Amino acid sequence: MKTSRKNFIRTSSLLVAGAMVNTNVLQAAVKKVNQVSGNEFVLPDLEYSYEALEPHIDATTMRIHHTKHHQAYITNLNNAIAKETSLKGKTLEQLITNINSLPETVKSAIRNNGGGHWNHSFFWQIMKPGSKMSKKTETALIQNFGSVDEFKKQFEKAGLTQFGSGWAWLIKQNNKLLVTATPNQDNPLMDIAAVKGTPILGIDVWEHAYYLKYQNKRNDYLQAFWNVVNWEKVDALING
Ligand code: MN3
């Protein structure tokens, strides 16, 4: 282990869609997302083993998804930032909430790979084995969707009908909860997102997230996901 290069966490304040996001809560949910070594973003560790989400998400998928796919987004993000000295030292949130203001030379690279880094960092932390939905979260879902089942139905539908690659989200927008989806590695924090808000829960519906175990059965993967949601984190984000 190198001792000469010390990791540290970049801090930032975060403005989204004109409304202040509770930065502390969101950053707690995606802690390590701004972890850097020197000037480069680094792959955050998982807080559980690759086997921990079995049988719902298999260890091989987790290992490849984390060490290959997520790492590739980080490598490509670092390469893009290295080309634009004006972007050095910016937090990931500063980069992805201001896509429209980025230099044209790196705009799509940062949209795709900065989004990929943020989304996967969030995804690992919004999953956990053996977590239970709190009464508070249940109440909030009933208030916003009529029932927990209706929320799940909308979330599954968003994941299932997202054409090609992308993400389905539960977000908080002006104190209301709603379900949305984004293509590719976009997310609701981005200035370019059609529907903006604070991510509360998200699922990766790229084929690489489920194909080894579920093949073309994206719906089976969406159903299985409910067994591995980190409801404590969801609760902290809803009530944050
Ligand atoms: Mn992925």
mmCIF file of N, CA and C and ligand atoms in Angstrom, residues 65 69 73 120 167 185 204 206 208-209, ligand 1:
data_model
loop_
_atom_site.group_PDB
_atom_site.id
_atom_site.type_symbol
_atom_site.label_atom_id
_atom_site.label_comp_id
_atom_site.label_asym_id
_atom_site.label_seq_id
_atom_site.Cartn_x
_atom_site.Cartn_y
_atom_site.Cartn_z
ATOM 1 N N HIS A 65 -19.002 -6.343 -12.112
ATOM 2 C CA HIS A 65 -19.665 -5.039 -12.162
ATOM 3 C C HIS A 65 -18.846 -3.984 -11.407
ATOM 4 N N HIS A 69 -16.617 -2.862 -14.622
ATOM 5 C CA HIS A 69 -17.483 -1.811 -15.166
ATOM 6 C C HIS A 69 -17.315 -0.492 -14.407
ATOM 7 N N TYR A 73 -15.542 3.257 -15.684
ATOM 8 C CA TYR A 73 -16.110 4.615 -15.663
ATOM 9 C C TYR A 73 -15.137 5.577 -14.970
ATOM 10 N N HIS A 120 -22.982 4.165 -9.785
ATOM 11 C CA HIS A 120 -22.548 2.886 -9.204
ATOM 12 C C HIS A 120 -22.178 3.047 -7.738
ATOM 13 N N TRP A 167 -31.305 3.565 -15.903
ATOM 14 C CA TRP A 167 -31.573 3.409 -14.473
ATOM 15 C C TRP A 167 -33.016 3.785 -14.171
ATOM 16 N N GLN A 185 -25.994 6.556 -18.447
ATOM 17 C CA GLN A 185 -25.534 6.823 -17.082
ATOM 18 C C GLN A 185 -25.995 8.189 -16.598
ATOM 19 N N ASP A 204 -29.770 -0.235 -11.451
ATOM 20 C CA ASP A 204 -29.064 -0.315 -12.724
ATOM 21 C C ASP A 204 -29.780 -1.351 -13.584
ATOM 22 N N TRP A 206 -28.880 -1.802 -16.865
ATOM 23 C CA TRP A 206 -28.008 -2.225 -17.961
ATOM 24 C C TRP A 206 -27.935 -3.754 -17.928
ATOM 25 N N HIS A 208 -25.472 -5.628 -18.177
ATOM 26 C CA HIS A 208 -24.322 -6.140 -17.400
ATOM 27 C C HIS A 208 -24.663 -6.304 -15.917
ATOM 28 N N ALA A 209 -25.741 -5.656 -15.476
ATOM 29 C CA ALA A 209 -26.133 -5.740 -14.065
ATOM 30 C C ALA A 209 -26.866 -7.038 -13.733
HETATM 31 MN MN MN3 B 1 -23.675 -0.904 -14.175
#
